[in-house]
Amino acid sequence: MAEDSSYESILCVKPEVHVYRIPPRASNRGYRAADWKLDEPAWSGRMKITAKGKMAFIKLEDKNTGELFAQAPVDQYPGVAVEAVTDSSRYFVVRIDDGNGESEIFSLPGKSMGELGEVDPTPSRW
C-alpha cells in the first residue's frame, strides 16, 4: 500500500513567538543576534511545526484568527531553511517562503532548536 503523503501531522505548537527582521550577513561568518534589534519584534504570534510526507513546515500564524502569516518549508536541519546563530544558542535564522518564489530571512527565539520544535526537525526522524 502506498504511503499517503497528504496527511499532515502537528509536531509542535508554541502559542507565543516573536519574529525579528534581520539584516543581510556582512560576511560568510554567519548571523549574529548581537547585530539585531531584539527589543523591536517585527511580528508576534503563534508558531506551529507540521510534517507532511518528508517535509516539515514552520508556520507562523495569527494567535487569535489562525491566519497564516508566513511559512518555512524545512527538508533538513541545519540547512538553507533553518540556521543556527553564531553568537547565541537562543536564536535561529529561518528563511520564510512567501509562496511566490520570494523569501525573507527572520529570526525566531528559543532556548534551543529542541525547545523551538521539541522534535528533531530532520525528516528522516519522523
Short mmCIF file of C-alpha atoms in Angstrom, two decimals, residues 3 6 11 23 28 35 41 49 52-55 69 79 83-84 89 94-96 103 107 111 116 122:
data_model
loop_
_atom_site.label_atom_id
_atom_site.label_comp_id
_atom_site.label_asym_id
_atom_site.label_seq_id
_atom_site.Cartn_x
_atom_site.Cartn_y
_atom_site.Cartn_z
CA GLU A 3 2.13 5.96 1.75
CA SER A 6 -1.35 14.22 2.05
CA LEU A 11 4.57 18.22 15.73
CA PRO A 23 19.89 42.45 8.14
CA ASN A 28 30.33 34.41 5.42
CA ASP A 35 23.54 42.77 15.33
CA PRO A 41 9.98 42.37 17.12
CA ILE A 49 5.60 22.93 13.21
CA LYS A 52 3.65 16.25 5.61
CA GLY A 53 5.38 13.44 3.79
CA LYS A 54 9.13 14.00 4.09
CA MET A 55 8.84 17.76 4.66
CA PHE A 69 1.50 35.00 8.28
CA GLY A 79 20.15 23.65 6.11
CA GLU A 83 20.36 28.06 10.52
CA ALA A 84 21.89 28.39 13.95
CA SER A 89 22.01 29.31 21.18
CA VAL A 94 14.55 30.98 9.36
CA ARG A 95 14.11 31.58 5.63
CA ILE A 96 10.42 32.32 5.08
CA SER A 103 11.91 34.63 0.58
CA SER A 107 14.88 35.11 13.41
CA LYS A 111 16.24 28.11 24.22
CA LEU A 116 11.58 25.62 19.39
CA THR A 122 15.28 16.15 10.27
#
